Coordinates of N, CA and C and ligand atoms in Angstrom, one line a residue:
X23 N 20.0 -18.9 -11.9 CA 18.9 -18.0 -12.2 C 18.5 -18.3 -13.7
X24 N 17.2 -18.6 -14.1 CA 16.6 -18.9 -15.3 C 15.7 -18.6 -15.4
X25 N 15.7 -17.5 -17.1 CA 14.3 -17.1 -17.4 C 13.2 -17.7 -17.7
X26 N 11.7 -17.6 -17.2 CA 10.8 -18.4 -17.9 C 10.3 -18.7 -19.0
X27 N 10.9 -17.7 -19.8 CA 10.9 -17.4 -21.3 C 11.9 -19.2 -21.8
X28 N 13.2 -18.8 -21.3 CA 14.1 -19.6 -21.8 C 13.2 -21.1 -21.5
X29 N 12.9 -21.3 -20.4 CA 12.8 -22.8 -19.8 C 11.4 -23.2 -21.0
X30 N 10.5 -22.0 -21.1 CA 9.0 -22.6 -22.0 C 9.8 -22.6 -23.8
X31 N 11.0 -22.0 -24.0 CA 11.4 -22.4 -24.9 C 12.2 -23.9 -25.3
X32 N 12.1 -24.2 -24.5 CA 12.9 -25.6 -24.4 C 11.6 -26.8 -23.5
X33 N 10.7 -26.5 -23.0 CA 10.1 -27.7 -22.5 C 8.8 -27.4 -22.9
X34 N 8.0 -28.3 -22.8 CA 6.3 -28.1 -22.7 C 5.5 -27.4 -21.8
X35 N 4.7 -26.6 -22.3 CA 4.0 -25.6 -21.3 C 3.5 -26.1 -20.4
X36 N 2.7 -27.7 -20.6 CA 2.5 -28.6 -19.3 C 3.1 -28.8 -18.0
X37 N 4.7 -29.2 -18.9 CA 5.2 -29.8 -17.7 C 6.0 -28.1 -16.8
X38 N 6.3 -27.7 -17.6 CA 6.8 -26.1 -17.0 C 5.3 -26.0 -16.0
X39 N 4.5 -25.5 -15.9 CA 3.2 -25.3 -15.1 C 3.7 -26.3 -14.1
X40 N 3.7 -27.9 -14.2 CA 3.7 -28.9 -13.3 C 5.0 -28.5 -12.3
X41 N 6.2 -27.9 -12.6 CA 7.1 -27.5 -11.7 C 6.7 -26.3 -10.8
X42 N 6.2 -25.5 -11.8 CA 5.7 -24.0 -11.2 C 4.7 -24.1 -9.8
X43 N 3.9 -25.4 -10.3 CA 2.8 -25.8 -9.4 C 3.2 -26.1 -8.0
X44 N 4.6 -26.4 -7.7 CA 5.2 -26.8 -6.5 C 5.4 -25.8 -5.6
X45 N 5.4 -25.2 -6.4 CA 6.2 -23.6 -5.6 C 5.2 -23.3 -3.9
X46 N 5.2 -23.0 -2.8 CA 4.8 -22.6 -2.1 C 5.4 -21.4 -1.5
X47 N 4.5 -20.9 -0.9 CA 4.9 -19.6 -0.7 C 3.9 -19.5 0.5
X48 N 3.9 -19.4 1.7 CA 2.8 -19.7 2.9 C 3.1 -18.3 3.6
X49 N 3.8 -17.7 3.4 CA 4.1 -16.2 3.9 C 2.5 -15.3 3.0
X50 N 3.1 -15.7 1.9 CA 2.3 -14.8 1.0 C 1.7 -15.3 -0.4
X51 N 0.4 -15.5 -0.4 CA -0.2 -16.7 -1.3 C -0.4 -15.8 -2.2
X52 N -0.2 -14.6 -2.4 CA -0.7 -14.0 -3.7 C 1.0 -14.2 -4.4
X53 N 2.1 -14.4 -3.9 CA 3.1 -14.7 -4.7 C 3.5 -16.1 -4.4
X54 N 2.7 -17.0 -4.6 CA 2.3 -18.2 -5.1 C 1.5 -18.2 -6.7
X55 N 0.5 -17.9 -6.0 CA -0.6 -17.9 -6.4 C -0.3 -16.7 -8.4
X56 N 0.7 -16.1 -8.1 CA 0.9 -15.6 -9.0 C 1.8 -16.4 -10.3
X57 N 2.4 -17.0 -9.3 CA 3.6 -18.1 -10.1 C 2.8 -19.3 -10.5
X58 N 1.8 -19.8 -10.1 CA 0.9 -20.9 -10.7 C 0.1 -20.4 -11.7
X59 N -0.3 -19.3 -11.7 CA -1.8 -18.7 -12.5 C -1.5 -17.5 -13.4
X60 N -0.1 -17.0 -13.4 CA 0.1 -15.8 -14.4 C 1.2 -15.7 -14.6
X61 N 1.9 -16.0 -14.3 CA 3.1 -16.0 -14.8 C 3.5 -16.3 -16.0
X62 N 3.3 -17.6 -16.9 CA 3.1 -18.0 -17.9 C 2.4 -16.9 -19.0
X63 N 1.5 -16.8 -18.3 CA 0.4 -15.8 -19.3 C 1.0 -14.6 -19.5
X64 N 1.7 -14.2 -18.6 CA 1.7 -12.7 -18.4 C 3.3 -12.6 -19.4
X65 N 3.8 -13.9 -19.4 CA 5.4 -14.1 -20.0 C 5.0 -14.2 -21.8
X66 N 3.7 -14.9 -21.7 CA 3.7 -14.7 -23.5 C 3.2 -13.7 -24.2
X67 N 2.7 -12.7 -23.0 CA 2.1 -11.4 -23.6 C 3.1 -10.3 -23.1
X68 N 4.1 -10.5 -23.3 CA 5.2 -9.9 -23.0 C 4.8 -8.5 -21.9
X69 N 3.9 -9.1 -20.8 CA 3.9 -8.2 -19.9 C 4.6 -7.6 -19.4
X70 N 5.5 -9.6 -18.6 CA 6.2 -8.9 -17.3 C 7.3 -10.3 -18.0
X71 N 8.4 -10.4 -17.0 CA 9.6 -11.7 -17.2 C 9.9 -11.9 -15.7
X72 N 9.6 -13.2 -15.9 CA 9.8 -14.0 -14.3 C 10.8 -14.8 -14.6
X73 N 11.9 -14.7 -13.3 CA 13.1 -15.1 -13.4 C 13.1 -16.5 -12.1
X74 N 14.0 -17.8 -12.1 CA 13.1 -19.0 -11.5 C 14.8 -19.2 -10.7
X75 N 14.8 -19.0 -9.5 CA 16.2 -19.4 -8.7 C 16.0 -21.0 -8.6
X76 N 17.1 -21.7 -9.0 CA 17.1 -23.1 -8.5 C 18.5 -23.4 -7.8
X77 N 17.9 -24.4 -7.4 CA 19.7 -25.0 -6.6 C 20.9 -25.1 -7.2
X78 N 21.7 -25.7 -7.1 CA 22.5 -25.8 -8.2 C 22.8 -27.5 -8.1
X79 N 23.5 -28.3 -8.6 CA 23.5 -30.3 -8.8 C 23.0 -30.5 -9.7
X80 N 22.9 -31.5 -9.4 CA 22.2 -32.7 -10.5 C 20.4 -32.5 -9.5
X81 N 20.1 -32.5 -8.8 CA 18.6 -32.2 -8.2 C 18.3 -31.2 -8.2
X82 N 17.8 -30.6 -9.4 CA 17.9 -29.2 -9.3 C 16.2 -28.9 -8.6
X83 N 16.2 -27.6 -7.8 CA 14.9 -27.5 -7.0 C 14.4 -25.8 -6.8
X84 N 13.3 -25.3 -7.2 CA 12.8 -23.9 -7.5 C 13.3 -23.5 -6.1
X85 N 13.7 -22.8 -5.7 CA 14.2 -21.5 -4.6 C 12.9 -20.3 -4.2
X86 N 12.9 -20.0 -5.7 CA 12.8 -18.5 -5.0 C 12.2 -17.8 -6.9
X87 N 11.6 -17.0 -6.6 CA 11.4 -16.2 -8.4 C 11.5 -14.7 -7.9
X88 N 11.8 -13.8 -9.4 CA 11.2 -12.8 -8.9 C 10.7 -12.3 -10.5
X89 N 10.0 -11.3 -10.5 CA 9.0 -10.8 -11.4 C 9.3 -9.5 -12.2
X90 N 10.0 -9.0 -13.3 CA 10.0 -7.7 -13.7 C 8.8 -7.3 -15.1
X91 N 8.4 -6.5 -14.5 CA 7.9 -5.1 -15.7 C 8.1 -3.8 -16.2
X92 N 7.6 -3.3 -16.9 CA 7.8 -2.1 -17.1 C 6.3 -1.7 -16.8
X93 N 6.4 -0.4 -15.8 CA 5.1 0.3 -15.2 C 5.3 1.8 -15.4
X94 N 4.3 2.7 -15.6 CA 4.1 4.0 -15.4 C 3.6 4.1 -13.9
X95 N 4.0 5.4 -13.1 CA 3.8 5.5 -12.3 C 2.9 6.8 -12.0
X96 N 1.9 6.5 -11.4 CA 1.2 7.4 -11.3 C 2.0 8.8 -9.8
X97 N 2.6 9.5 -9.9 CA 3.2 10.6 -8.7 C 2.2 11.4 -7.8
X98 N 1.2 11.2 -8.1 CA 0.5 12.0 -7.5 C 0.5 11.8 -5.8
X99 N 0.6 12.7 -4.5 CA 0.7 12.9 -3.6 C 2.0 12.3 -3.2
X100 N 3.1 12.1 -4.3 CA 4.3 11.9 -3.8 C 5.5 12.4 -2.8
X101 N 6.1 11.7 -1.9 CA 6.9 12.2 -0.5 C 8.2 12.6 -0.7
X102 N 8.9 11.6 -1.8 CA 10.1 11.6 -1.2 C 11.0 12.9 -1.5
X103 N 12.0 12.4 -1.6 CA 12.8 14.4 -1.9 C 12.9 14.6 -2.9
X104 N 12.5 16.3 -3.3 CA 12.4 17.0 -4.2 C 13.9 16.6 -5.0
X105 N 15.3 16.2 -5.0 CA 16.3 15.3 -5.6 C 15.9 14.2 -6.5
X106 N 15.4 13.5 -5.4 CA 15.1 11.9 -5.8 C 13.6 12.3 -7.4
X107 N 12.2 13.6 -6.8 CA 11.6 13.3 -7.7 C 11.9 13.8 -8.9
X108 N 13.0 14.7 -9.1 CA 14.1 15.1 -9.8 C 14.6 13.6 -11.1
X109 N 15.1 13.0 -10.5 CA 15.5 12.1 -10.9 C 14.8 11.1 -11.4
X110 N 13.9 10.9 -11.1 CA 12.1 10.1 -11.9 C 12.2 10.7 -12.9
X111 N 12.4 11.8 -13.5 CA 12.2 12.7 -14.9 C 10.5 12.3 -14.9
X112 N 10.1 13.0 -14.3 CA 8.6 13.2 -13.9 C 7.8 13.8 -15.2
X113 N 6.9 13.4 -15.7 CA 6.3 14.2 -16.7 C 4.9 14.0 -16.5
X114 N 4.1 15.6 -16.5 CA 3.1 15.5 -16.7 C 2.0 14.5 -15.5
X115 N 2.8 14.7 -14.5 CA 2.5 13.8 -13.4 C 2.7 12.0 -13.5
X116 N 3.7 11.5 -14.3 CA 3.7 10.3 -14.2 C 5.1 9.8 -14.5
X117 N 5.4 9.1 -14.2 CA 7.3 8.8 -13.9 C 7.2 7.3 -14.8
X118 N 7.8 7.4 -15.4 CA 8.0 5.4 -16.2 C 9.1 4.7 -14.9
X119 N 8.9 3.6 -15.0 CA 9.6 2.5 -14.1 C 9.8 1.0 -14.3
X120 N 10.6 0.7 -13.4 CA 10.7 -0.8 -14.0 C 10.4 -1.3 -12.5
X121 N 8.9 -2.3 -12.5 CA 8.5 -2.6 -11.6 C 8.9 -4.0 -11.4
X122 N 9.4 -4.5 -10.1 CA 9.8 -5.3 -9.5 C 8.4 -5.6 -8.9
X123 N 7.7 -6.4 -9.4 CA 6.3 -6.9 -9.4 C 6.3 -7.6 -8.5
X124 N 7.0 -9.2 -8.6 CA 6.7 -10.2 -7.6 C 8.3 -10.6 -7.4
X125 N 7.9 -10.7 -5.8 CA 9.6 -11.4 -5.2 C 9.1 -12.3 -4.2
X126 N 9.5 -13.9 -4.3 CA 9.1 -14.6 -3.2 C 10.1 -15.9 -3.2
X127 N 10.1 -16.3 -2.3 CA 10.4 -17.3 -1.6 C 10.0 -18.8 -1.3
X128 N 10.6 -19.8 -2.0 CA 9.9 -21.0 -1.5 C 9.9 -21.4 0.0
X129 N 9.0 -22.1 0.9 CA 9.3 -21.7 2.0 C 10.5 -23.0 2.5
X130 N 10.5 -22.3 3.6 CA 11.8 -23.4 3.8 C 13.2 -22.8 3.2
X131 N 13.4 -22.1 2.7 CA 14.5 -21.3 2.0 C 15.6 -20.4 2.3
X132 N 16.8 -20.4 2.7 CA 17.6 -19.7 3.4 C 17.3 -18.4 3.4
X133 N 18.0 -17.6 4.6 CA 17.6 -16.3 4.5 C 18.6 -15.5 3.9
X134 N 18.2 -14.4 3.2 CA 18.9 -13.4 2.3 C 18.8 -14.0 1.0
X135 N 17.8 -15.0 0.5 CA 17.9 -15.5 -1.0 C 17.0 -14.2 -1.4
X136 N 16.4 -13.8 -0.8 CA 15.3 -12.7 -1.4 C 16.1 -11.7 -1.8
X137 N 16.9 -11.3 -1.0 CA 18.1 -10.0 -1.1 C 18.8 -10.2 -3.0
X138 N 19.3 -11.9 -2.7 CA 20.1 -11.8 -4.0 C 18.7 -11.7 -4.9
X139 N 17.6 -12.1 -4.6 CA 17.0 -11.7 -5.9 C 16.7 -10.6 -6.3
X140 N 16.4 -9.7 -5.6 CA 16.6 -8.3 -6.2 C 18.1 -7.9 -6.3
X141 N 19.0 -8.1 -6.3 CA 20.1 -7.8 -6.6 C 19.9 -8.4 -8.2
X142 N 19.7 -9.7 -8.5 CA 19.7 -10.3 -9.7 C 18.4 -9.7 -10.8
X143 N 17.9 -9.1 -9.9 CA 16.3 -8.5 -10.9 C 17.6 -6.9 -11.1
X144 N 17.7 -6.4 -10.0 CA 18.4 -5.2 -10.6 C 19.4 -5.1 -11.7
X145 N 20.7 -6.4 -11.4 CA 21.2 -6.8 -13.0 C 20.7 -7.0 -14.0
X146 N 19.6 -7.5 -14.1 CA 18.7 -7.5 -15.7 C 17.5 -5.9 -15.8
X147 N 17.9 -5.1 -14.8 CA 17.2 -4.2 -15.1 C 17.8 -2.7 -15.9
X148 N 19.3 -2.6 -14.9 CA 20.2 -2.1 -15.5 C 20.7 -2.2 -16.7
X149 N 20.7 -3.8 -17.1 CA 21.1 -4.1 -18.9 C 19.8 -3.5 -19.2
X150 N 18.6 -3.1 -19.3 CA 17.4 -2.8 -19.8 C 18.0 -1.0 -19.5
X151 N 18.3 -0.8 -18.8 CA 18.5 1.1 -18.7 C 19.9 1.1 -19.5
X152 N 20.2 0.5 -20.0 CA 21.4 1.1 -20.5 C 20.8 1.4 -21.9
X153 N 19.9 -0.2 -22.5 CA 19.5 0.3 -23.7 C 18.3 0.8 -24.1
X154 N 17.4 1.6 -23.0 CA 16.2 1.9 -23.3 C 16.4 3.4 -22.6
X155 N 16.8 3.4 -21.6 CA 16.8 4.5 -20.5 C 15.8 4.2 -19.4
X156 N 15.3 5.2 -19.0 CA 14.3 5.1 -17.5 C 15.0 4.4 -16.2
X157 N 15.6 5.3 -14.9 CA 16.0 5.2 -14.3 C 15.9 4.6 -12.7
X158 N 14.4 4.3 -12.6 CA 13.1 4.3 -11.3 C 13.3 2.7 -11.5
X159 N 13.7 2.4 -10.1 CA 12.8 0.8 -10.2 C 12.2 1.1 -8.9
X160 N 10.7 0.1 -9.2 CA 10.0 0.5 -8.0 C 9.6 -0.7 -7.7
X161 N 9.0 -1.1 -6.8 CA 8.5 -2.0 -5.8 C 6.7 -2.2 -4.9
X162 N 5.7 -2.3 -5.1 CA 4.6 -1.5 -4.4 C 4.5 -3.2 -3.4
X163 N 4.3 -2.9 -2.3 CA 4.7 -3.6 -1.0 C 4.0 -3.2 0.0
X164 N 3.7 -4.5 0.8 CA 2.6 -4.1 2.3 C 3.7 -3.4 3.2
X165 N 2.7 -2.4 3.8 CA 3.4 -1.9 4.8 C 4.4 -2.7 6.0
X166 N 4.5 -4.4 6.2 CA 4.9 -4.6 7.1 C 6.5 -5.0 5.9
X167 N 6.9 -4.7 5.0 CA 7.8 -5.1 4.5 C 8.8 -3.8 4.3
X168 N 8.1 -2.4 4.2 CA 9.2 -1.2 4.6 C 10.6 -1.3 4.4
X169 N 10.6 -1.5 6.0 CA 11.9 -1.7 6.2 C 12.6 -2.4 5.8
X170 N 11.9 -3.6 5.3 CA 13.3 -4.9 4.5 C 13.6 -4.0 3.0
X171 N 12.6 -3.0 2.6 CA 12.9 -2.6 1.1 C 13.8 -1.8 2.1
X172 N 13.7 -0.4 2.8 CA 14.6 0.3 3.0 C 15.9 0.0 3.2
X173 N 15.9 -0.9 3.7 CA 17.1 -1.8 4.2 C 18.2 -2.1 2.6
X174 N 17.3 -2.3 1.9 CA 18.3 -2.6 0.1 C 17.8 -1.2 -0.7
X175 N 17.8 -0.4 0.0 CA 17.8 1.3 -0.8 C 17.0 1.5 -1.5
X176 N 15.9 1.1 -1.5 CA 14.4 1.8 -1.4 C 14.1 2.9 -0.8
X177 N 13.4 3.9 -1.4 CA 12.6 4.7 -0.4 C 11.4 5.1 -0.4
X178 N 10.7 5.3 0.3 CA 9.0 5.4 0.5 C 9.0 6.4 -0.7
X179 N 8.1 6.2 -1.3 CA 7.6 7.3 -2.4 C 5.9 7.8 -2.0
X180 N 5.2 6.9 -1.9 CA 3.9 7.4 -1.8 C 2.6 5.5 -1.9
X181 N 1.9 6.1 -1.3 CA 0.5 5.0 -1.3 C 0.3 4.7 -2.4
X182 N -0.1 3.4 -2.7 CA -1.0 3.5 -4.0 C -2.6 3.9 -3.9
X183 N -3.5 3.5 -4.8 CA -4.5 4.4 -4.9 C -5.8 3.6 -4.3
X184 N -5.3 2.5 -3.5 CA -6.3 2.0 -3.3 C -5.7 2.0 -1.4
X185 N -4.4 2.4 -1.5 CA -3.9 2.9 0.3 C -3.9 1.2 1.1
X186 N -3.6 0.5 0.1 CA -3.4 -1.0 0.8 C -1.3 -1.6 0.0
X187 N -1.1 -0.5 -0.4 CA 0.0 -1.0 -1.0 C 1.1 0.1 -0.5
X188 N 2.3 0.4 -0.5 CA 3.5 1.3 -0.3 C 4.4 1.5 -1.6
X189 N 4.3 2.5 -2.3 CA 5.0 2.3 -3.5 C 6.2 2.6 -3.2
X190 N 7.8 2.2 -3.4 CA 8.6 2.4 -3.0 C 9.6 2.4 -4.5
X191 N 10.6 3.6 -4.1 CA 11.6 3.8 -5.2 C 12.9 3.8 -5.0
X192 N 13.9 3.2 -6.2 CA 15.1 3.3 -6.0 C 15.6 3.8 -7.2
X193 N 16.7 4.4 -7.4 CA 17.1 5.2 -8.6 C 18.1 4.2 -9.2
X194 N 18.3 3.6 -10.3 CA 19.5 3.2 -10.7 C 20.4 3.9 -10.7
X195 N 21.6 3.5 -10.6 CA 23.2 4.0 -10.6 C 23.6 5.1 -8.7
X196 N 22.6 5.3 -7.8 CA 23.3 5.4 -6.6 C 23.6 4.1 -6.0
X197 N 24.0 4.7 -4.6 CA 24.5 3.6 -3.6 C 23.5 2.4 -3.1
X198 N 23.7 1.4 -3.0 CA 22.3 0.7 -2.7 C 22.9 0.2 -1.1
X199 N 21.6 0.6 -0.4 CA 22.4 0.1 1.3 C 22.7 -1.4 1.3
X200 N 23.6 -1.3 2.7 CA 23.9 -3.0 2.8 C 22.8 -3.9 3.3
Ligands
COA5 C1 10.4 -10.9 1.1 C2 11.4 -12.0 0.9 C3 11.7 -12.3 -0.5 C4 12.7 -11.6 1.6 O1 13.7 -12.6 1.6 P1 15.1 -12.5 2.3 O2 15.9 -11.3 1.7 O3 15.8 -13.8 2.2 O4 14.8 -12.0 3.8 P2 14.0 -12.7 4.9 O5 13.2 -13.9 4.4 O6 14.9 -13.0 6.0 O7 12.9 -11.6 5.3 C5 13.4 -10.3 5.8 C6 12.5 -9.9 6.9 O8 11.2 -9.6 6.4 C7 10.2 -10.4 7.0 N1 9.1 -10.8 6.1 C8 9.3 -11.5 5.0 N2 8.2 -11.6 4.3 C9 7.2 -10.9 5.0 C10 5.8 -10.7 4.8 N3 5.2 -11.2 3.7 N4 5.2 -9.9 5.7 C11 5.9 -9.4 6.8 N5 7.2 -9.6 7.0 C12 7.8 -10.4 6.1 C13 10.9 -11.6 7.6 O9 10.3 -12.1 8.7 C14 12.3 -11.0 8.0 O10 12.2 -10.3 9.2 P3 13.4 -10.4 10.3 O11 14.6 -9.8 9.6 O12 12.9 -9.6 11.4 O13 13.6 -11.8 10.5 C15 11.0 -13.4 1.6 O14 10.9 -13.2 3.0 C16 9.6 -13.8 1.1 O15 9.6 -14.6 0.1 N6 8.5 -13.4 1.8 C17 7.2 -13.9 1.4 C18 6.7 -13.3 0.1 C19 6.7 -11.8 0.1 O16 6.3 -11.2 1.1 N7 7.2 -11.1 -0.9 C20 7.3 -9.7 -1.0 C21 6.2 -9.1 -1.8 S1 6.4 -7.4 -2.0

């Protein structure tokens, strides 16, 4: 796993883009399409940090990425339990979070590389809560993906605002399911 930060420190922004440009994603072209067209941008304006799975050899070959931020959350018409929104440290109707923006898969890609990548987005998220605080990592996801978040201890929180997305939350430091 390598950051895009590190790799555009060490190579040319050209040819970094020219690897990036390979990436397929035919499940879901907006996380493609994210990794060709913003990612870079979004990495020098210290938006978000996109992390780049490769193989491991001497041929080394893009896998898989995943994408973190830091997001405010808007709570309004929020579900989950009165515990959990406890634990958001909710203020003033809006919760801070560390958004798990983009998670995708090159295609052709073993199954469960997605799994380790939120496991490996959650290790660099947890180093970020220890020295900042904010507890929430969230996820916002089409409804047909649900259950794969619930499945890694996610839970429904609420729609977003345009009711084409599922915001989904997990608390750092409980149990994360198998
Ligand atoms: C989501 C993803 C990272 C999960 O990877 P993984 O942990 O290795 O798990 P899998 O690829 O086996 O996917 C888990 C399940 O979700 C389903 N799934 C994956 N992406 C999906 C999508 N975009 N829409 C609907 N279902 C999807 C898979 O078919 C699989 O279902 P199954 O268990 O019934 O076979 C990977 O499937 C992927 O890259 N999908 C395309 C991009 C995407 O949708 N990213 C999520 C954006 S929020």
């Amino acid at each position: 796993v390598i950051s895009l930060r590190d790799i555009l420190s060490e190579s040319p922004e050209g040819s970094v883009s020219d690897m990036l440009s390979k990436f397929s994603c035919e499940r879901d072209k907006d996380v493609e399409s994210f990794l060709k067209e913003k990612a870079i941008v979004q990495e020098k304006k210290h938006i978000s940090r996109t992390y780049l799975i490769f193989t491991t050899g001497s041929c080394t070959e893009l896998l898989a990425y995943f994408t973190i931020a830091v997001s405010t959350m808007d709570v309004t018409g929020i579900v989950c339990s009165k515990e959990m929104q406890k634990k958001m440290n909710i203020n003033r109707g809006l919760a801070q979070s560390y958004l798990l923006g983009q998670l995708g898969k090159c295609d052709g890609s073993p199954k469960g590389l997605g799994k380790f990548a939120v496991e490996q987005a959650t290790d660099r998220i947890i180093a970020a809560n220890l020295n900042v605080g904010c507890r929430v990592i969230r996820v916002d996801c089409k409804q047909s993906l649900v259950k794969y978040y619930e499945g890694i201890g996610f839970m429904f929180a609420r729609h977003n605002y345009n009711d084409d997305l599922v915001q989904m939350v997990r608390i750092i430091g409980t149990q994360t399911a198998s």
